[in-house]
mmCIF file of C-alpha atoms in Angstrom:
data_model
loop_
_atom_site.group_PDB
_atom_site.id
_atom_site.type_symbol
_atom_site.label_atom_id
_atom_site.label_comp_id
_atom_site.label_asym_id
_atom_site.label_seq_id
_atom_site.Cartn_x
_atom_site.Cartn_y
_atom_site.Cartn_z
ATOM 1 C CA UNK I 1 -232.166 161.177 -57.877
ATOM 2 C CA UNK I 2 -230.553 158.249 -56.180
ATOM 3 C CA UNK I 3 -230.334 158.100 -52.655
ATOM 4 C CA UNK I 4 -228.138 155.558 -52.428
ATOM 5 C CA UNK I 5 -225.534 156.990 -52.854
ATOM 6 C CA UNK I 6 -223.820 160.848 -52.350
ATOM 7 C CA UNK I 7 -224.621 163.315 -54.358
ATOM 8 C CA UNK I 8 -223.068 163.598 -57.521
ATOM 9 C CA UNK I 9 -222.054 167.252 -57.274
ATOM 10 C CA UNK I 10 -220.702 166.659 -54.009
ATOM 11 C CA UNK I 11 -218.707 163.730 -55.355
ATOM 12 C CA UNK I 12 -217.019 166.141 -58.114
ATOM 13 C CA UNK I 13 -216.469 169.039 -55.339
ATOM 14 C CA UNK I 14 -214.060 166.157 -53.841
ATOM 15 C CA UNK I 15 -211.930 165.209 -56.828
ATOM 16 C CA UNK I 16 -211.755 163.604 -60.170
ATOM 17 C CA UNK I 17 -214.238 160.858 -61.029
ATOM 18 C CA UNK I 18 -213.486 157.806 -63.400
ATOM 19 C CA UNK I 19 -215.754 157.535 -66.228
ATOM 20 C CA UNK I 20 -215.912 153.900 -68.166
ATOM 21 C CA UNK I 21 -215.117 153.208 -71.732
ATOM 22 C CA UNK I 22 -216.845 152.992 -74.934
ATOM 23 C CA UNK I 23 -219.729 150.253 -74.228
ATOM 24 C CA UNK I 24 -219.830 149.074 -77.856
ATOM 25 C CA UNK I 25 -216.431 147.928 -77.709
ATOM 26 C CA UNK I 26 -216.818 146.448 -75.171
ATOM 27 C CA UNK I 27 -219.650 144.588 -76.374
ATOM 28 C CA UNK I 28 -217.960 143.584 -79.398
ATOM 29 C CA UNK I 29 -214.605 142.126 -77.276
ATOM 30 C CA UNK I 30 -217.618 140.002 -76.199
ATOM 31 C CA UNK I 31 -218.587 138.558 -79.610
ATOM 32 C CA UNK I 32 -221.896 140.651 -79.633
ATOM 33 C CA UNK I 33 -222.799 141.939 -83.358
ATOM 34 C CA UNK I 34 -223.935 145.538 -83.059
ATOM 35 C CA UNK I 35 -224.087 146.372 -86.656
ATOM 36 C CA UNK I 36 -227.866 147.489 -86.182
ATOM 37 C CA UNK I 37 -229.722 150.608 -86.504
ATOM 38 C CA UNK I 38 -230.125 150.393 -82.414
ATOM 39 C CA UNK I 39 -226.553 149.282 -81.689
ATOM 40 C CA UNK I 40 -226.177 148.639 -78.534
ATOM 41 C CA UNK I 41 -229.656 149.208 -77.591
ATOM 42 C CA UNK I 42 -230.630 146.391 -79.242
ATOM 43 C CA UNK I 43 -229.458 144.472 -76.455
ATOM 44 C CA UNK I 44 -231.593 146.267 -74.224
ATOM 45 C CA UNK I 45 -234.645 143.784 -75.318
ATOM 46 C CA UNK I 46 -232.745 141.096 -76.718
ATOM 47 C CA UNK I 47 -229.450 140.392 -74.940
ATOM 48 C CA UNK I 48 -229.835 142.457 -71.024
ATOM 49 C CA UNK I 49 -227.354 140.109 -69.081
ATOM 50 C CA UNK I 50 -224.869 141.251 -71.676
ATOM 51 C CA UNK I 51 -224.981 144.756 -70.716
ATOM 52 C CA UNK I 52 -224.962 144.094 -67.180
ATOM 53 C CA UNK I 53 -221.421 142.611 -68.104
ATOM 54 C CA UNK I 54 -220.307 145.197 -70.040
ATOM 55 C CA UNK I 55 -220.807 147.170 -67.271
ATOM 56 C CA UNK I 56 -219.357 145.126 -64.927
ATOM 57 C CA UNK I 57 -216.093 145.256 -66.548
ATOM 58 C CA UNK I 58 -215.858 148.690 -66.755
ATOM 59 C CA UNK I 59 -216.403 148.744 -62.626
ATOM 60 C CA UNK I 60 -213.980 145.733 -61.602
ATOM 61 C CA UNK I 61 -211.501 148.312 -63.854
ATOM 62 C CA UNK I 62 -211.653 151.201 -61.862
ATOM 63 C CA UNK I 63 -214.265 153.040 -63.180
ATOM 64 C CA UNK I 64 -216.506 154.675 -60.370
ATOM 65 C CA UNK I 65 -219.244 156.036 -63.088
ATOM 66 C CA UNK I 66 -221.350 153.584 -65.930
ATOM 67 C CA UNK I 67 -222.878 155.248 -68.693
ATOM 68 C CA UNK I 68 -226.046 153.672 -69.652
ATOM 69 C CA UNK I 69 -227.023 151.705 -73.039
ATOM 70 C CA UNK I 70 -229.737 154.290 -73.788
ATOM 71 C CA UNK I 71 -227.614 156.689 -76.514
ATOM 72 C CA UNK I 72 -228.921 155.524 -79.339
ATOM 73 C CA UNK I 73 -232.435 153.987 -77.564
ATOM 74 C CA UNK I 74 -235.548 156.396 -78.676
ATOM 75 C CA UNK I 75 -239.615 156.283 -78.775
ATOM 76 C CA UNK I 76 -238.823 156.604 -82.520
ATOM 77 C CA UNK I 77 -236.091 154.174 -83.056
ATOM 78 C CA UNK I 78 -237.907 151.935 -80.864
ATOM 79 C CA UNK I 79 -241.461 152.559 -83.002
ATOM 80 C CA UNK I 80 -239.592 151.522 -86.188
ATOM 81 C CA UNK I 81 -239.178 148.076 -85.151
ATOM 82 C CA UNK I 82 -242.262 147.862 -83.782
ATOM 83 C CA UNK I 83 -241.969 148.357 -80.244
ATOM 84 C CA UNK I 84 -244.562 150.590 -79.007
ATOM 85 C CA UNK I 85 -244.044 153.896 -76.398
ATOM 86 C CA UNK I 86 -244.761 151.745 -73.515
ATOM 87 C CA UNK I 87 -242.578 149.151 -74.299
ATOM 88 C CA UNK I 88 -239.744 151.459 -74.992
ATOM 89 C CA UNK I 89 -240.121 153.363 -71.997
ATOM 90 C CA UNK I 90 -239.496 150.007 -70.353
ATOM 91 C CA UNK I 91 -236.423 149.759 -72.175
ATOM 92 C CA UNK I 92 -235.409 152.569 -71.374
ATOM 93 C CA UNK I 93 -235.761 152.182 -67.496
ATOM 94 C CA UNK I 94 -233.961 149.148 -68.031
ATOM 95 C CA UNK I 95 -231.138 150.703 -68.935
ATOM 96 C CA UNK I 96 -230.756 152.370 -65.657
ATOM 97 C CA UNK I 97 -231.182 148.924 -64.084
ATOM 98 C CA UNK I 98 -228.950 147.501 -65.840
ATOM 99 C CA UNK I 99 -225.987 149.590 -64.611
ATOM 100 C CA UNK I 100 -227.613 149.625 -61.238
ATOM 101 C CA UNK I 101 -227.003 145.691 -61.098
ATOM 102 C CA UNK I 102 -223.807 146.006 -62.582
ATOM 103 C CA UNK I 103 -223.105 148.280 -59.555
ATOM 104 C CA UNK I 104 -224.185 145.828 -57.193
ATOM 105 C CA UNK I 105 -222.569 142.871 -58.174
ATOM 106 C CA UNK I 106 -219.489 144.994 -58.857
ATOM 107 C CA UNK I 107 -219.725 146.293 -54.986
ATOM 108 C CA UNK I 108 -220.660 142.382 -53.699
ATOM 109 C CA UNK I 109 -217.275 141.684 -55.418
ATOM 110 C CA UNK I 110 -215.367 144.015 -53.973
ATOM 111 C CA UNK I 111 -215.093 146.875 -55.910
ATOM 112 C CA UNK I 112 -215.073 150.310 -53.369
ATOM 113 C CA UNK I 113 -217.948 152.612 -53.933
ATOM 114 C CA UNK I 114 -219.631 154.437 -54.248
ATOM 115 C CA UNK I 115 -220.430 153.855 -57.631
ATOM 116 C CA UNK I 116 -222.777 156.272 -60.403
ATOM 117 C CA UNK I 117 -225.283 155.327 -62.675
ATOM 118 C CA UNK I 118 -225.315 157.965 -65.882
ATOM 119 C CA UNK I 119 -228.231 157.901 -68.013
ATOM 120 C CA UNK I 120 -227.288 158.675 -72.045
ATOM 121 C CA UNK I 121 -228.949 160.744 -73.960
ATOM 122 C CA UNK I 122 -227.178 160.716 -77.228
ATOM 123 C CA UNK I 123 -228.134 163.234 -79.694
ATOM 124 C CA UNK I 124 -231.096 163.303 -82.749
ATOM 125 C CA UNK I 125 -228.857 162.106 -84.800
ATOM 126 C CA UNK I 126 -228.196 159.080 -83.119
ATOM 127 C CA UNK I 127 -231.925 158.314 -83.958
ATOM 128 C CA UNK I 128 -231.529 159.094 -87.366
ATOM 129 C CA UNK I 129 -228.915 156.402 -87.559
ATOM 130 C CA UNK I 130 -227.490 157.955 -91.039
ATOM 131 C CA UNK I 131 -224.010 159.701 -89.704
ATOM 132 C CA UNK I 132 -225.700 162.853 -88.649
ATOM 133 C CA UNK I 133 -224.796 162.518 -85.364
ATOM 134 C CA UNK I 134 -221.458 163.773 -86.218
ATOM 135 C CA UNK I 135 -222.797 166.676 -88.086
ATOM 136 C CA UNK I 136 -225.493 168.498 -86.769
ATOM 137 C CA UNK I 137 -227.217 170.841 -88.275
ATOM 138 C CA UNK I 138 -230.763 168.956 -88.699
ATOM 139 C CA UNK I 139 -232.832 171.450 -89.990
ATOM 140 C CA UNK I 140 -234.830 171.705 -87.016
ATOM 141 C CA UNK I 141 -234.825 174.335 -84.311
ATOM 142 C CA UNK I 142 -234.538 174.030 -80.751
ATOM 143 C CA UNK I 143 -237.827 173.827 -80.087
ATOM 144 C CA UNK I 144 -238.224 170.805 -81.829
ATOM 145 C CA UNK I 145 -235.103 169.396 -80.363
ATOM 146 C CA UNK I 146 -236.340 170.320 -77.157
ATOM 147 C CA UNK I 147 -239.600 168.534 -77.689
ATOM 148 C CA UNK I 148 -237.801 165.402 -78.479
ATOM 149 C CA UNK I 149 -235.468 165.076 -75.805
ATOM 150 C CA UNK I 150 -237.662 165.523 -73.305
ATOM 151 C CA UNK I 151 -240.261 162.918 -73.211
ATOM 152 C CA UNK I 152 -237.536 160.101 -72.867
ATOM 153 C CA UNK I 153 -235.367 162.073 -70.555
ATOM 154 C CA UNK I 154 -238.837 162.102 -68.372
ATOM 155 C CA UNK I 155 -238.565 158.128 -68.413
ATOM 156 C CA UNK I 156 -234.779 157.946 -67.696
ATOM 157 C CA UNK I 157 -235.274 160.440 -64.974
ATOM 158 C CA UNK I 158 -237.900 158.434 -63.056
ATOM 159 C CA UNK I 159 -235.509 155.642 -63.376
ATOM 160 C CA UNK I 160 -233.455 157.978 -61.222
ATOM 161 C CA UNK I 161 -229.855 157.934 -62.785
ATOM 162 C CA UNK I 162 -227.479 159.739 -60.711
ATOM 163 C CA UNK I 163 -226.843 162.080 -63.448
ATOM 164 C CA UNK I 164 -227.857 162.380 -67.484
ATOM 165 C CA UNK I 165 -224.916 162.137 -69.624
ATOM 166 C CA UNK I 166 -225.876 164.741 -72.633
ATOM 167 C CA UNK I 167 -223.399 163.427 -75.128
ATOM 168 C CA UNK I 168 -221.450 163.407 -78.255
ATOM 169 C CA UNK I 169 -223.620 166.464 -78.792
ATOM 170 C CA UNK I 170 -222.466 167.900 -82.567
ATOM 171 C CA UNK I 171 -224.506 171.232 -82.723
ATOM 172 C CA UNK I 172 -224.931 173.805 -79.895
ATOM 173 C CA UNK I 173 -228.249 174.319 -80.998
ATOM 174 C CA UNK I 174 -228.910 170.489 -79.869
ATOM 175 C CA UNK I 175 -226.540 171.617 -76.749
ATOM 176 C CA UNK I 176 -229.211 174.483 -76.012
ATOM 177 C CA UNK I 177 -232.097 172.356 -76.586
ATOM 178 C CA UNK I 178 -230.620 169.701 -73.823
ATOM 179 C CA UNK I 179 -229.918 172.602 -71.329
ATOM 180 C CA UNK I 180 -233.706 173.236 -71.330
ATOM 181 C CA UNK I 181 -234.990 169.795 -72.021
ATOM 182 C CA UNK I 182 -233.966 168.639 -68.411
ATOM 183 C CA UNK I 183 -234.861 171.056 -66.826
ATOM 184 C CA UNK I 184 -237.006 170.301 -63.897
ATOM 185 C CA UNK I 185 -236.137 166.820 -63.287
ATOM 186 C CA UNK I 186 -234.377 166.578 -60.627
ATOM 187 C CA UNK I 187 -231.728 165.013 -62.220
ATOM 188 C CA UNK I 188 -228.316 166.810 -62.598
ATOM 189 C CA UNK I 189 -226.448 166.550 -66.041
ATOM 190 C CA UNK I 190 -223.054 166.877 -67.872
ATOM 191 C CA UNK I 191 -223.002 168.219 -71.242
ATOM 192 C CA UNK I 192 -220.429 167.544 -73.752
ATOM 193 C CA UNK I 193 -219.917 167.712 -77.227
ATOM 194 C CA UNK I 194 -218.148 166.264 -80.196
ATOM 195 C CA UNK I 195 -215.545 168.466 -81.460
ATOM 196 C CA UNK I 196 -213.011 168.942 -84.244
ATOM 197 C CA UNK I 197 -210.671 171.179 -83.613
ATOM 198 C CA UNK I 198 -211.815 174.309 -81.649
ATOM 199 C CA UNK I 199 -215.002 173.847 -82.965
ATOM 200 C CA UNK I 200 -218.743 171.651 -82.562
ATOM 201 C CA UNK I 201 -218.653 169.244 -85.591
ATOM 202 C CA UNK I 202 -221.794 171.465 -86.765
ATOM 203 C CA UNK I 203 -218.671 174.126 -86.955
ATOM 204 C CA UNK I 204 -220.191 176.360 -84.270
ATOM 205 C CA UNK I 205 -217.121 178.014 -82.013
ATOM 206 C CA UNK I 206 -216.718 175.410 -79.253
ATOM 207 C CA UNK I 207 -216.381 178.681 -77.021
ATOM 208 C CA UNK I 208 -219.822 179.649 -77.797
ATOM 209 C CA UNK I 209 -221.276 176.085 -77.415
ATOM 210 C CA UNK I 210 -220.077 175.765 -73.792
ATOM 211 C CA UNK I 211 -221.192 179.434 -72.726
ATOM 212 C CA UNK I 212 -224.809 178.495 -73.152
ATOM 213 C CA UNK I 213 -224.303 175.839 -70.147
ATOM 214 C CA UNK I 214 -222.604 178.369 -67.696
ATOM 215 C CA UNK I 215 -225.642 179.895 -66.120
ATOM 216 C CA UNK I 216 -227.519 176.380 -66.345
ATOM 217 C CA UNK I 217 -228.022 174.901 -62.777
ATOM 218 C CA UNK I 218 -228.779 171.803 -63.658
ATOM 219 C CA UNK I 219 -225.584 171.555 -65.735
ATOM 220 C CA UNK I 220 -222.698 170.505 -63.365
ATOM 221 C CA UNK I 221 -220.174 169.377 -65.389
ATOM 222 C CA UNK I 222 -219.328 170.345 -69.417
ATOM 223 C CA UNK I 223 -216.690 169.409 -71.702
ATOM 224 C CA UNK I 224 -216.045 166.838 -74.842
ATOM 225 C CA UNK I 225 -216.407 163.520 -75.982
ATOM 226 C CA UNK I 226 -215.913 161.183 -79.297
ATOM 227 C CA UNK I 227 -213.666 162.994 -80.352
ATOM 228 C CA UNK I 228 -209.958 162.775 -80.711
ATOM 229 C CA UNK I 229 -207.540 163.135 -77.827
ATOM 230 C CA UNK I 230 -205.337 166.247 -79.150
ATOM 231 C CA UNK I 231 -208.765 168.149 -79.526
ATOM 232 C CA UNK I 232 -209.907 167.224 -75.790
ATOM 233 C CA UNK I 233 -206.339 168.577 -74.778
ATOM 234 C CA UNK I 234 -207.127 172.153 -75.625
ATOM 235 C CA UNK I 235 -211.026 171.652 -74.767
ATOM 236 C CA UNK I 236 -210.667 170.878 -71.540
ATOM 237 C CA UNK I 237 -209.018 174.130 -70.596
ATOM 238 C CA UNK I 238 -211.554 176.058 -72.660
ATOM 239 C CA UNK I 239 -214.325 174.524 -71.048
ATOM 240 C CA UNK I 240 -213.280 175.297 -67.635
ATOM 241 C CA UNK I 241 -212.441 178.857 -68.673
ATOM 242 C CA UNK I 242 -215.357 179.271 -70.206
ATOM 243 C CA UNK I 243 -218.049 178.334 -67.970
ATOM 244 C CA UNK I 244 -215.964 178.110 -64.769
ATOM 245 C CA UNK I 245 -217.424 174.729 -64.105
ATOM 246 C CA UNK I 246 -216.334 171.259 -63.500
ATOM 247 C CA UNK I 247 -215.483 169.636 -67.044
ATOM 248 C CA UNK I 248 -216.097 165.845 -68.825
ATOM 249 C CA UNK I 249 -213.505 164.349 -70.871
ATOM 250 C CA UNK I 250 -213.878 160.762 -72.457
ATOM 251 C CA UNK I 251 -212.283 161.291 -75.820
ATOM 252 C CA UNK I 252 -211.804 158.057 -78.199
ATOM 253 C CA UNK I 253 -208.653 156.051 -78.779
ATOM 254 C CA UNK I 254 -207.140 158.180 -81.763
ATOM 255 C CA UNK I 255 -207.638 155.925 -84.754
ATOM 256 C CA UNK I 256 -209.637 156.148 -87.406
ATOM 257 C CA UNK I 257 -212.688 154.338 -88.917
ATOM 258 C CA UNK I 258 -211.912 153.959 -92.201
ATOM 259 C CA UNK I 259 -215.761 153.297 -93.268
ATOM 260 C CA UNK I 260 -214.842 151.744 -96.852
ATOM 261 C CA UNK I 261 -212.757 148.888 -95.080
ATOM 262 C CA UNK I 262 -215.125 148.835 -92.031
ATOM 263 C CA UNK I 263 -212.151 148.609 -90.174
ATOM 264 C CA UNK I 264 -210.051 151.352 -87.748
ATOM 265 C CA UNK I 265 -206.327 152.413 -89.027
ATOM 266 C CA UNK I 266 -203.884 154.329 -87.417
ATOM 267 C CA UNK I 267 -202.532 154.360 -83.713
ATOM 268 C CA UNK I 268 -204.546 155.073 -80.412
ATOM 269 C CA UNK I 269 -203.285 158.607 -78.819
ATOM 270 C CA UNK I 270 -205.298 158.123 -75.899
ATOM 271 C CA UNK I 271 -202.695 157.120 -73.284
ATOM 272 C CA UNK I 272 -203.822 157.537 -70.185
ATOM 273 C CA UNK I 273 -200.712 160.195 -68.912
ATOM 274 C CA UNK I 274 -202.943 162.381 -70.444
ATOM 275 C CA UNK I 275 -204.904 162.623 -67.509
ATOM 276 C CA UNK I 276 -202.133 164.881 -65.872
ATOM 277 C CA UNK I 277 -203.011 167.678 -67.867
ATOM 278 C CA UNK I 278 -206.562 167.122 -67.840
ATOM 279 C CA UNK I 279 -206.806 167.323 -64.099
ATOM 280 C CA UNK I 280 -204.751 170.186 -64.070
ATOM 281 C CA UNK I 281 -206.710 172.212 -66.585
ATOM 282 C CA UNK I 282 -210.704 171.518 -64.659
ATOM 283 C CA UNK I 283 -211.070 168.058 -65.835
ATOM 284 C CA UNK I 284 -213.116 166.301 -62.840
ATOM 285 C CA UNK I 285 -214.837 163.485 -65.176
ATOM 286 C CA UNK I 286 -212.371 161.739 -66.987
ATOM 287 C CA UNK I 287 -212.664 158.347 -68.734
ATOM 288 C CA UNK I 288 -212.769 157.071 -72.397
ATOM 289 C CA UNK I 289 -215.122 156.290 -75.512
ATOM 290 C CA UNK I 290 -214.490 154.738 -78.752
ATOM 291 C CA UNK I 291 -212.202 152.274 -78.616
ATOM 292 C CA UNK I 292 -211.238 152.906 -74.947
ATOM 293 C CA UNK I 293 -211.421 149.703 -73.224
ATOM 294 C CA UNK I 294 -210.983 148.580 -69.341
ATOM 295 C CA UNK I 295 -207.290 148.184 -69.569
ATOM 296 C CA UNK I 296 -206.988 151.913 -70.075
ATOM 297 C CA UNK I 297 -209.692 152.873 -68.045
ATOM 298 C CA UNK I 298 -207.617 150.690 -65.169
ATOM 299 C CA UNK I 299 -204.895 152.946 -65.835
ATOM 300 C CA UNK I 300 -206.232 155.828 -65.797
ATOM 301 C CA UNK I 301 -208.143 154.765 -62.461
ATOM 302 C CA UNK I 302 -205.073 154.340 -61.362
ATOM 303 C CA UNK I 303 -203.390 157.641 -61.899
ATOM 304 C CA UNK I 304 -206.653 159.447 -60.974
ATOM 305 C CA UNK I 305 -207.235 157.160 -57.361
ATOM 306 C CA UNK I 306 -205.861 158.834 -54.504
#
């Protein structure tokens, strides 16, 4: 773990934490074309400086944590384009950098501290690269999941992150497989998932899927993500119920991708008075996703900022 800055546990035991916004939109405000297998971890080899930016941005905003550009980077994504394992766990410790520099020249500029580094770890699906992500249900068990987590969670760990972000998880058998995947590392981790309704999008009771986390030490904070803001509204007070620890909430902006057009309809909920309630119902790591840019993430900052 870093020791540059306090621990990340400690820092949630003192009061609500900013998370950033969605990276890829980011990215995109910046004229970069993500419409790749590897989204944003394209970059990673191709464009670096650009994530550094990204970054960046998200800091000067308000944010306090960055989520790394490693959610959709794996050994086997990585392998299909022809980058070999030790070449992609390069890219993967890059990612960490990345936000690490960000962090720096954020704090040079004047930007109070101290600031996080979160290493993603997006689920098998993400790998896949075929929509699964959002349903779960891969036909494999958690073993398997297990086994595929971990070796890149090994690489991000020696990186040393301040924390794993375990995210946009769809199926609490992936959620399971994550809980035991990190153990060990010396890393701590939130976990959240990507809901619809009061369920995982695999259709698993959302109840269920944050119990397994309770008893997990290495779990210090668990709620939702990518998902829509009226779901996160009832989550969050779940989450806290249910495993009676500190809970993550980044939903997305409320529209909708309407995948025909390849464009996104509708009206963003995500405003950020919704923090109020969030706070007040265990929310401690609150920020945005898809579609949430540094404009809102600069006003939630400053609702959540002492």
């Amino acid at each position: 773990m870093s020791t540059t800055s306090p621990a990340f546990a400690a820092a949630l035991a003192r009061g609500p934490v900013v998370l950033d916004g969605g990276l890829s939109n980011q990215l995109e405000s910046a004229g970069h074309d993500l419409s790749d297998e590897l989204w944003s971890a394209r970059l990673l080899a191709e464009q670096p400086e650009a994530i550094t930016a990204a970054h960046q941005a998200y800091y000067e905003a308000g944010a306090q944590v960055a989520i790394t550009s490693s959610y959709q980077a794996t050994f086997e994504g990585f392998a299909r384009r022809g980058i070999g394992r030790e070449a992609a766990a390069g890219l993967l410790r890059r990612s960490v950098e990345l936000a690490r520099e960000a962090a720096r020249r954020a704090t040079e500029g004047g930007v109070p501290g101290p600031l996080y580094v979160a290493a993603s770890a997006g689920p098998y699906g993400a790998m896949l690269a075929d929509g699964s992500e959002y349903r779960g249900r891969y036909g494999l068990g958690v073993d398997e999941l297990e086994r595929f987590h971990r070796p890149r969670l090994e690489v991000l760990a020696a990186a040393e992150p301040d924390v794993f972000a375990l995210e946009t998880v769809p199926d609490a058998d992936e959620g399971r497989a994550l809980v035991r995947a990190v153990r060990g590392l010396g890393v701590p981790a939130w976990l959240s998932y990507s809901v619809e309704g009061d369920r995982t999008r695999a259709g698993q009771p959302l109840e269920e899927a944050f119990a397994l986390a309770a008893e997990a030490a290495e779990i210090v904070a668990v709620g939702v993500n990518c998902c829509v803001p009226e779901d996160a509204d009832a989550a969050v007070e779940l989450a806290a119920r249910v495993t009676g620890k500190p809970v993550v909430v980044y939903p997305n902006s409320g529209e909708e991708w309407d995948a025909q057009a390849r464009a996104w309809r509708g009206h963003a909920t995500f405003t950020p008075e919704r923090v109020t309630a969030w706070t007040a119902g265990g929310a401690r790591l609150i920020g945005g996703c898809c579609r949430v840019g540094p404009d809102s993430v600069s006003a939630l900052a400053g609702l959540v900022s002492p």
